[in-house]
């Protein structure tokens, strides 16, 4: 009986039912859209932070490079023999450590021993500047004047027949190439610079190659310099065999060459030194506690977490994320509350127009609770219908955002004190003070949790509207119906 009457009443008032359902649908659709876009923002920020960190890395430990003192500026200096034979090619490499002041390798063990740390790996960041080219000698020629000379000319005075010697031709042509090198602890490759890359050609280092003259190149560097697996790479006169080509998970990774840590230390004249210590926490929820412990027990170091790095991300990604997190959520809440109120007011208004109906039903013996249940039932059905429409609209909006994939930019600033120097994508060696711009395609994934939230809101909206309408209907008396007839 309840179901039959419910169906008949909803069919009889299709227009009012559709208006209430659409009001709820718009609010629910906005909630789904904002939640899905916020999830897309989090994914985008995750990609940015992933490009700065190695997989599994929760924080890094570095040390700020002190200000240079004295006349030495630390700039690269190259010496060439300008007296060499014409056309002789000359080449020189300048290898410099980057990423802040060097740390003793023993600090890696100390960091690993801190409470809450499950693993720590040291890495050395280098920047190699290669200059090669050749000098070409010029030739000195003298010119003789035409015509008969005077006595002054014969004596070599002004206007004489012999002019000043002139150098013709000659010069120099040199090419400058700079690239980054990361020294990798080959015994713990799951943490550190190489962890964010996948070997696509060849193989990675073995645990036995701690001091082997082998190298893994990034795909972009190998393509640009026409390097292949089995070929060689010469750095400061040392030849390294290329054993693998790595493709980074993030397109913004700036490390070009990976070497065993000991080989990198030899190149950079940094024996038993590292520039960055990658740290993995035992509990991801206690990262701040681990950070505080490291800073307290190992003085002079800078500990950088993903939260610190997130603060350095600016650009349209950061702006859009802030809008989605604040303005978008508050707007969706406001629209949802408005939708609930409109549904409640429309339901209450509809009940007012059904005075004769409910008064007659009470005169026939319907108790107030049965009348209230009837109104609440109709409102819940309206809410479910609005929820279905809202979910459909929300999914459509999320799909449209994903299909369009608007591009957002993220500028990665320096965290200071060496920050993420040497970390994958963190500006790379020698680039800590320069902002690195990434372009991220925005998507809007919709989770099952979001759908469940939408369904819950639909039911809640129906209950709110039904509660107000039911309360009004329960207060009606049979005499009200008689007065409306009169």
Coordinates of C-alpha atoms in Angstrom, one line a residue:
X1 CA 0.0 0.0 0.0
X2 CA 2.8 2.4 0.9
X3 CA 4.7 1.7 -2.3
X4 CA 1.7 2.0 -4.5
X5 CA 0.6 5.3 -3.0
X6 CA 4.2 6.6 -3.1
X7 CA 4.6 5.8 -6.8
X8 CA 1.2 7.4 -7.7
X9 CA 2.0 10.6 -5.8
X10 CA 5.4 11.0 -7.4
X11 CA 4.0 10.3 -10.9
X12 CA 1.3 12.9 -10.3
X13 CA 3.8 15.6 -9.4
X14 CA 6.5 15.0 -11.9
X15 CA 7.4 18.7 -12.3
X16 CA 7.9 19.3 -8.6
X17 CA 9.9 16.0 -8.3
X18 CA 12.2 17.0 -11.2
X19 CA 12.8 20.5 -9.8
X20 CA 13.8 19.1 -6.3
X21 CA 15.9 16.4 -7.9
X22 CA 17.7 18.8 -10.2
X23 CA 18.5 21.2 -7.3
X24 CA 20.1 18.4 -5.4
X25 CA 21.8 17.1 -8.5
X26 CA 23.6 20.4 -9.2
X27 CA 25.0 20.5 -5.6
X28 CA 26.1 16.9 -5.7
X29 CA 27.7 17.3 -9.2
X30 CA 29.7 20.3 -8.0
X31 CA 30.9 18.3 -5.0
X32 CA 32.0 15.4 -7.3
X33 CA 33.8 17.8 -9.7
X34 CA 35.6 19.7 -6.9
X35 CA 36.7 16.4 -5.3
X36 CA 37.9 14.9 -8.5
X37 CA 39.8 18.0 -9.5
X38 CA 41.4 18.1 -6.1
X39 CA 42.4 14.5 -6.5
X40 CA 43.9 15.4 -9.8
X41 CA 45.8 18.3 -8.2
X42 CA 47.2 15.9 -5.6
X43 CA 48.3 13.5 -8.3
X44 CA 50.0 16.4 -10.2
X45 CA 51.8 17.5 -7.1
X46 CA 52.8 13.9 -6.5
X47 CA 54.4 13.8 -9.9
X48 CA 56.3 17.0 -9.2
X49 CA 57.6 15.8 -5.8
X50 CA 58.4 12.4 -7.3
X51 CA 60.7 14.1 -9.8
X52 CA 62.5 15.7 -6.9
X53 CA 62.8 12.6 -4.8
X54 CA 64.0 9.1 -5.3
X55 CA 61.3 6.4 -5.0
X56 CA 60.9 5.6 -1.3
X57 CA 62.7 8.7 -0.3
X58 CA 61.1 10.6 2.6
X59 CA 63.7 13.2 3.1
X60 CA 67.2 14.3 2.2
X61 CA 70.1 15.5 4.3
X62 CA 72.5 18.1 2.9
X63 CA 74.7 20.9 4.2
X64 CA 74.7 24.5 3.0
X65 CA 77.8 25.6 1.1
X66 CA 79.6 28.4 2.9
X67 CA 80.1 31.8 1.2
X68 CA 83.4 31.8 -0.7
X69 CA 86.2 33.7 0.9
X70 CA 89.4 35.2 -0.5
X71 CA 90.2 35.8 -4.2
X72 CA 89.1 32.4 -5.3
X73 CA 85.6 32.5 -6.8
X74 CA 85.3 28.8 -7.5
X75 CA 84.6 29.4 -11.2
X76 CA 85.9 26.9 -13.7
X77 CA 89.3 27.7 -15.1
X78 CA 90.8 26.2 -18.2
X79 CA 94.4 26.3 -19.4
X80 CA 95.3 25.7 -23.1
X81 CA 98.6 25.7 -24.9
X82 CA 98.1 28.5 -27.5
X83 CA 101.5 27.6 -29.1
X84 CA 100.4 24.2 -30.3
X85 CA 100.4 23.4 -33.9
X86 CA 97.7 24.9 -36.0
X87 CA 94.5 22.8 -36.1
X88 CA 95.5 20.6 -33.1
X89 CA 92.3 19.8 -31.2
X90 CA 92.5 20.5 -27.4
X91 CA 90.1 19.3 -24.8
X92 CA 89.8 19.9 -21.0
X93 CA 87.2 18.8 -18.4
X94 CA 86.4 20.6 -15.2
X95 CA 84.7 18.5 -12.6
X96 CA 83.1 20.3 -9.7
X97 CA 80.9 19.0 -6.8
X98 CA 77.4 20.4 -6.6
X99 CA 74.5 20.4 -4.2
X100 CA 75.9 22.1 -1.2
X101 CA 78.9 21.4 1.0
X102 CA 80.3 17.9 0.9
X103 CA 79.5 15.6 3.8
X104 CA 81.7 12.8 5.1
X105 CA 80.5 9.4 4.0
X106 CA 80.5 8.3 7.7
X107 CA 77.5 10.6 8.2
X108 CA 75.4 8.1 6.1
X109 CA 75.9 5.5 8.8
X110 CA 75.0 8.0 11.6
X111 CA 71.9 9.1 9.8
X112 CA 70.9 5.4 9.2
X113 CA 71.3 4.8 13.0
X114 CA 68.8 7.5 14.0
X115 CA 65.5 6.4 15.5
X116 CA 62.8 6.0 12.9
X117 CA 65.1 5.7 9.9
X118 CA 64.8 2.5 8.0
X119 CA 67.5 3.3 5.4
X120 CA 70.0 5.9 4.3
X121 CA 72.1 6.2 1.1
X122 CA 74.7 8.7 0.2
X123 CA 75.1 10.2 -3.3
X124 CA 77.6 12.6 -4.9
X125 CA 76.5 15.3 -7.3
X126 CA 79.0 16.5 -9.9
X127 CA 78.9 19.0 -12.7
X128 CA 81.3 18.4 -15.6
X129 CA 82.1 21.3 -18.0
X130 CA 83.9 20.1 -21.1
X131 CA 85.7 22.5 -23.4
X132 CA 87.2 21.3 -26.6
X133 CA 88.3 22.9 -29.9
X134 CA 91.5 24.2 -31.6
X135 CA 93.5 27.3 -32.3
X136 CA 94.5 28.4 -35.8
X137 CA 97.6 30.5 -36.2
X138 CA 97.5 33.7 -38.2
X139 CA 100.1 34.8 -40.7
X140 CA 101.9 38.1 -40.5
X141 CA 102.2 40.0 -43.8
X142 CA 103.7 43.4 -44.6
X143 CA 102.5 45.6 -47.5
X144 CA 104.7 47.8 -49.8
X145 CA 103.5 51.1 -51.2
X146 CA 103.5 51.7 -55.0
X147 CA 105.2 54.5 -56.9
X148 CA 108.7 56.1 -56.7
X149 CA 110.0 56.7 -53.2
X150 CA 111.5 59.9 -51.9
X151 CA 114.6 60.2 -49.9
X152 CA 112.5 60.1 -46.8
X153 CA 111.0 56.8 -47.9
X154 CA 114.4 55.4 -48.7
X155 CA 115.4 56.3 -45.1
X156 CA 112.4 54.5 -43.7
X157 CA 110.6 57.7 -42.6
X158 CA 106.9 58.3 -42.8
X159 CA 105.4 57.5 -46.2
X160 CA 108.1 54.9 -46.8
X161 CA 107.5 51.9 -49.1
X162 CA 107.3 49.4 -46.3
X163 CA 104.1 49.3 -44.1
X164 CA 103.5 47.9 -40.6
X165 CA 103.1 44.0 -40.5
X166 CA 99.5 42.8 -40.4
X167 CA 98.2 39.5 -39.0
X168 CA 95.8 37.8 -41.3
X169 CA 93.6 34.7 -40.5
X170 CA 93.9 32.7 -37.3
X171 CA 91.6 32.5 -34.3
X172 CA 90.1 29.8 -32.0
X173 CA 87.0 27.7 -32.1
X174 CA 85.9 26.0 -28.9
X175 CA 82.7 24.2 -27.9
X176 CA 81.5 24.2 -24.3
X177 CA 79.3 21.3 -23.0
X178 CA 78.1 21.0 -19.4
X179 CA 76.3 17.9 -18.0
X180 CA 75.5 16.5 -14.6
X181 CA 76.9 13.3 -13.0
X182 CA 75.5 11.5 -10.0
X183 CA 77.5 9.0 -8.0
X184 CA 75.3 6.1 -7.0
X185 CA 75.7 3.6 -4.2
X186 CA 75.4 0.5 -6.3
X187 CA 74.6 -1.7 -3.4
X188 CA 71.4 0.2 -2.5
X189 CA 69.9 1.4 -5.9
X190 CA 66.4 1.3 -4.6
X191 CA 67.0 4.5 -2.8
X192 CA 68.8 7.5 -4.3
X193 CA 69.3 9.2 -7.7
X194 CA 68.8 6.2 -9.9
X195 CA 65.7 5.0 -8.1
X196 CA 63.4 7.3 -10.2
X197 CA 64.6 5.9 -13.5
X198 CA 63.9 2.6 -15.3
X199 CA 66.6 0.8 -17.3
X200 CA 65.2 0.6 -20.9
X201 CA 68.3 -0.6 -22.7
X202 CA 71.2 -2.7 -21.3
X203 CA 71.4 -3.2 -17.5
X204 CA 72.0 -1.4 -14.3
X205 CA 75.0 -1.6 -12.0
X206 CA 75.7 -4.8 -10.0
X207 CA 76.6 -4.8 -6.4
X208 CA 80.2 -5.9 -7.3
X209 CA 80.8 -2.8 -9.5
X210 CA 81.4 -0.4 -6.6
X211 CA 84.6 1.0 -8.3
X212 CA 84.1 -0.2 -11.8
X213 CA 84.6 2.1 -14.8
X214 CA 81.0 1.7 -16.0
X215 CA 78.2 4.3 -16.6
X216 CA 74.5 4.4 -17.0
X217 CA 73.2 7.3 -19.2
X218 CA 69.9 9.0 -19.3
X219 CA 67.9 8.4 -22.4
X220 CA 67.9 12.1 -23.4
X221 CA 71.7 12.5 -22.9
X222 CA 72.5 9.3 -24.8
X223 CA 70.3 10.4 -27.7
X224 CA 71.7 13.9 -27.9
X225 CA 75.3 12.6 -27.8
X226 CA 74.7 9.5 -29.9
X227 CA 75.8 7.1 -27.1
X228 CA 74.7 3.5 -27.1
X229 CA 75.2 0.5 -24.8
X230 CA 78.7 -0.9 -25.3
X231 CA 80.1 2.5 -26.2
X232 CA 82.4 4.6 -24.1
X233 CA 82.2 8.0 -22.4
X234 CA 85.4 9.8 -21.5
X235 CA 85.5 12.2 -18.5
X236 CA 88.8 13.8 -17.5
X237 CA 90.7 11.3 -19.5
X238 CA 89.0 8.3 -17.9
X239 CA 87.0 6.0 -20.2
X240 CA 83.7 4.5 -18.9
X241 CA 81.9 1.7 -20.6
X242 CA 78.2 2.5 -21.1
X243 CA 76.2 -0.5 -19.7
X244 CA 72.7 0.9 -19.7
X245 CA 70.3 3.6 -20.8
X246 CA 67.8 4.8 -18.2
X247 CA 64.5 6.6 -18.8
X248 CA 63.4 8.7 -15.8
X249 CA 59.9 8.3 -14.5
X250 CA 59.7 12.1 -14.5
X251 CA 60.5 13.9 -17.8
X252 CA 62.1 16.7 -15.7
X253 CA 64.9 14.6 -14.3
X254 CA 68.2 16.4 -14.9
X255 CA 70.8 13.8 -14.1
X256 CA 72.7 12.9 -17.3
X257 CA 75.3 10.3 -16.2
X258 CA 75.3 7.8 -13.4
X259 CA 78.5 6.4 -12.1
X260 CA 79.4 4.1 -9.1
X261 CA 79.9 6.3 -6.1
X262 CA 83.6 5.6 -5.7
X263 CA 84.3 6.5 -9.3
X264 CA 82.4 9.8 -8.9
X265 CA 84.4 10.6 -5.7
X266 CA 87.6 10.0 -7.6
X267 CA 86.5 12.3 -10.5
X268 CA 85.4 15.0 -8.1
X269 CA 88.5 14.7 -5.9
X270 CA 86.0 14.0 -3.0
X271 CA 87.2 10.8 -1.5
X272 CA 84.8 9.5 1.2
X273 CA 82.5 12.4 0.6
X274 CA 78.9 12.8 -0.5
X275 CA 76.7 15.8 -1.2
X276 CA 73.2 14.3 -0.5
X277 CA 72.0 11.6 1.9
X278 CA 68.6 10.1 0.9
X279 CA 66.6 8.9 3.9
X280 CA 63.7 6.5 4.1
X281 CA 61.6 6.7 7.3
X282 CA 60.3 3.5 8.9
X283 CA 56.9 5.2 9.4
X284 CA 55.6 7.7 6.9
X285 CA 53.5 9.3 9.6
X286 CA 56.5 10.2 11.7
X287 CA 58.6 12.0 9.1
X288 CA 58.6 15.3 11.1
X289 CA 59.8 13.4 14.2
X290 CA 62.6 11.8 12.2
X291 CA 63.6 15.1 10.7
X292 CA 63.8 16.7 14.1
X293 CA 65.9 13.9 15.5
X294 CA 68.4 14.2 12.6
X295 CA 68.7 17.9 12.9
X296 CA 69.2 17.6 16.7
X297 CA 71.8 14.8 16.6
X298 CA 73.7 15.8 13.5
X299 CA 74.3 19.5 13.7
X300 CA 74.9 21.7 10.7
X301 CA 72.8 19.7 8.3
X302 CA 69.7 20.7 6.4
X303 CA 66.9 18.1 6.3
X304 CA 64.4 18.5 3.6
X305 CA 61.1 16.6 3.5
X306 CA 58.4 16.4 0.8
X307 CA 56.3 18.9 2.7
X308 CA 59.2 21.4 2.5
X309 CA 59.5 20.8 -1.2
X310 CA 55.8 21.3 -1.7
X311 CA 56.2 24.8 -0.3
X312 CA 58.7 25.6 -3.1
X313 CA 56.2 24.6 -5.9
X314 CA 54.6 27.6 -7.4
X315 CA 53.0 28.5 -10.7
X316 CA 49.5 27.7 -12.1
X317 CA 49.6 24.3 -10.4
X318 CA 50.0 25.8 -7.0
X319 CA 47.3 28.5 -7.7
X320 CA 44.8 26.0 -9.0
X321 CA 45.5 23.7 -6.1
X322 CA 44.8 26.5 -3.6
X323 CA 41.6 27.4 -5.4
X324 CA 40.4 23.8 -5.4
X325 CA 41.3 23.3 -1.7
X326 CA 39.8 26.5 -0.5
X327 CA 37.4 28.4 -2.8
X328 CA 36.3 25.2 -4.6
X329 CA 35.4 23.3 -1.5
X330 CA 33.7 26.2 0.2
X331 CA 31.8 26.9 -2.9
X332 CA 30.6 23.3 -3.2
X333 CA 29.6 23.3 0.5
X334 CA 27.6 26.5 0.0
X335 CA 25.9 25.2 -3.1
X336 CA 25.1 21.9 -1.4
X337 CA 23.6 23.7 1.6
X338 CA 21.6 25.9 -0.7
X339 CA 20.4 22.8 -2.6
X340 CA 19.3 21.2 0.7
X341 CA 17.4 24.3 1.8
X342 CA 15.7 24.6 -1.6
X343 CA 14.7 21.0 -1.5
X344 CA 13.3 21.4 2.0
X345 CA 11.4 24.6 1.1
X346 CA 9.9 23.1 -2.0
X347 CA 8.9 19.9 -0.1
X348 CA 7.3 22.0 2.6
X349 CA 5.5 24.1 0.0
X350 CA 4.2 21.0 -1.7
X351 CA 2.9 19.7 1.7
X352 CA 1.1 23.0 2.2
X353 CA -0.7 22.5 -1.1
X354 CA -1.8 19.0 0.0
X355 CA -3.8 20.1 3.0
X356 CA -7.0 18.5 1.7
X357 CA -5.2 15.3 0.9
X358 CA -3.5 14.8 4.3
X359 CA -6.5 16.1 6.2
X360 CA -8.7 13.5 4.5
X361 CA -6.1 10.7 5.1
X362 CA -6.1 11.6 8.8
X363 CA -9.9 11.7 8.9
X364 CA -9.8 8.1 7.4
X365 CA -7.6 7.0 10.3
X366 CA -4.0 7.6 9.2
X367 CA -1.8 8.4 12.2
X368 CA 0.6 11.3 12.0
X369 CA 3.6 9.0 11.9
X370 CA 2.2 7.4 8.7
X371 CA 1.7 10.7 7.0
X372 CA 5.2 11.8 8.0
X373 CA 6.6 8.5 6.6
X374 CA 4.8 9.1 3.4
X375 CA 6.3 12.6 3.0
X376 CA 9.8 11.4 4.0
X377 CA 9.6 8.5 1.6
X378 CA 8.7 10.8 -1.3
X379 CA 11.6 13.1 -0.3
X380 CA 14.1 10.2 -0.1
X381 CA 13.1 9.1 -3.6
X382 CA 13.6 12.6 -4.8
X383 CA 17.0 12.6 -3.2
X384 CA 18.0 9.3 -4.8
X385 CA 16.9 10.6 -8.2
X386 CA 18.8 13.8 -7.6
X387 CA 21.9 11.8 -6.5
X388 CA 21.7 9.7 -9.7
X389 CA 21.5 12.8 -11.8
X390 CA 24.2 14.5 -9.8
X391 CA 26.6 11.6 -10.1
X392 CA 26.0 11.5 -13.9
X393 CA 26.7 15.2 -14.2
X394 CA 29.7 15.0 -11.9
X395 CA 31.2 12.1 -13.9
X396 CA 30.6 14.0 -17.1
X397 CA 32.4 17.0 -15.8
X398 CA 35.3 15.0 -14.5
X399 CA 35.6 13.2 -17.8
X400 CA 35.6 16.5 -19.7
X401 CA 38.4 17.8 -17.5
X402 CA 40.4 14.6 -18.1
X403 CA 39.7 14.7 -21.9
X404 CA 40.8 18.4 -22.2
X405 CA 43.8 17.8 -19.9
X406 CA 44.6 21.5 -19.3
X407 CA 48.3 22.1 -18.8
X408 CA 49.5 23.5 -15.5
X409 CA 53.0 24.7 -14.8
X410 CA 54.9 24.1 -11.6
X411 CA 58.0 26.1 -10.8
X412 CA 60.4 24.2 -8.5
X413 CA 62.4 26.7 -6.4
X414 CA 65.4 26.0 -4.3
X415 CA 64.8 24.9 -0.7
X416 CA 67.9 26.7 0.4
X417 CA 71.1 25.4 1.8
X418 CA 71.8 23.0 -1.0
X419 CA 68.3 21.7 -0.8
X420 CA 67.8 18.9 -3.1
X421 CA 71.0 19.4 -5.0
X422 CA 71.7 16.3 -7.0
X423 CA 68.3 14.8 -6.5
X424 CA 66.5 13.7 -9.6
X425 CA 64.8 16.5 -11.1
X426 CA 65.6 18.9 -8.3
X427 CA 67.2 21.3 -10.6
X428 CA 70.1 19.0 -11.0
X429 CA 73.7 19.6 -10.1
X430 CA 74.7 23.1 -10.3
X431 CA 71.1 24.3 -10.8
X432 CA 69.8 24.6 -7.3
X433 CA 69.4 28.4 -7.4
X434 CA 67.5 28.3 -10.7
X435 CA 63.8 27.6 -10.9
X436 CA 62.9 24.6 -12.9
X437 CA 59.6 24.7 -14.7
X438 CA 57.5 21.6 -15.2
X439 CA 54.3 21.2 -17.3
X440 CA 51.7 18.9 -15.9
X441 CA 48.5 17.7 -17.6
X442 CA 45.6 17.9 -15.2
X443 CA 43.2 14.9 -14.8
X444 CA 40.2 14.5 -12.6
X445 CA 40.0 10.9 -11.3
X446 CA 36.7 10.0 -9.5
X447 CA 37.2 7.5 -6.7
X448 CA 34.6 5.0 -5.3
X449 CA 34.8 7.1 -2.1
X450 CA 33.6 10.1 -4.0
X451 CA 30.7 8.2 -5.5
X452 CA 29.8 6.9 -2.0
X453 CA 29.9 10.4 -0.6
X454 CA 27.6 11.6 -3.4
X455 CA 25.1 8.9 -2.6
X456 CA 25.2 9.7 1.1
X457 CA 24.6 13.4 0.3
X458 CA 21.7 12.5 -1.9
X459 CA 20.1 10.5 0.9
X460 CA 20.9 13.2 3.4
X461 CA 19.3 15.8 1.2
X462 CA 16.1 13.7 0.9
X463 CA 16.0 13.2 4.6
X464 CA 16.4 16.9 5.4
X465 CA 13.7 17.8 3.0
X466 CA 11.5 15.0 4.2
X467 CA 12.0 15.9 7.8
X468 CA 10.8 19.5 7.3
X469 CA 7.9 18.5 5.1
X470 CA 6.9 15.6 7.4
X471 CA 6.9 17.9 10.4
X472 CA 4.6 20.2 8.6
X473 CA 2.3 17.4 7.5
X474 CA 2.2 15.9 11.0
X475 CA 0.7 19.1 12.4
X476 CA -2.3 19.1 10.1
X477 CA -5.7 18.1 11.5
X478 CA -8.8 16.7 9.7
X479 CA -10.5 20.0 10.3
X480 CA -8.0 21.7 8.0
X481 CA -9.2 19.6 5.1
X482 CA -12.9 20.6 5.9
X483 CA -11.9 24.3 6.0
X484 CA -10.2 24.0 2.6
X485 CA -13.3 22.4 1.1
X486 CA -15.5 25.2 2.5

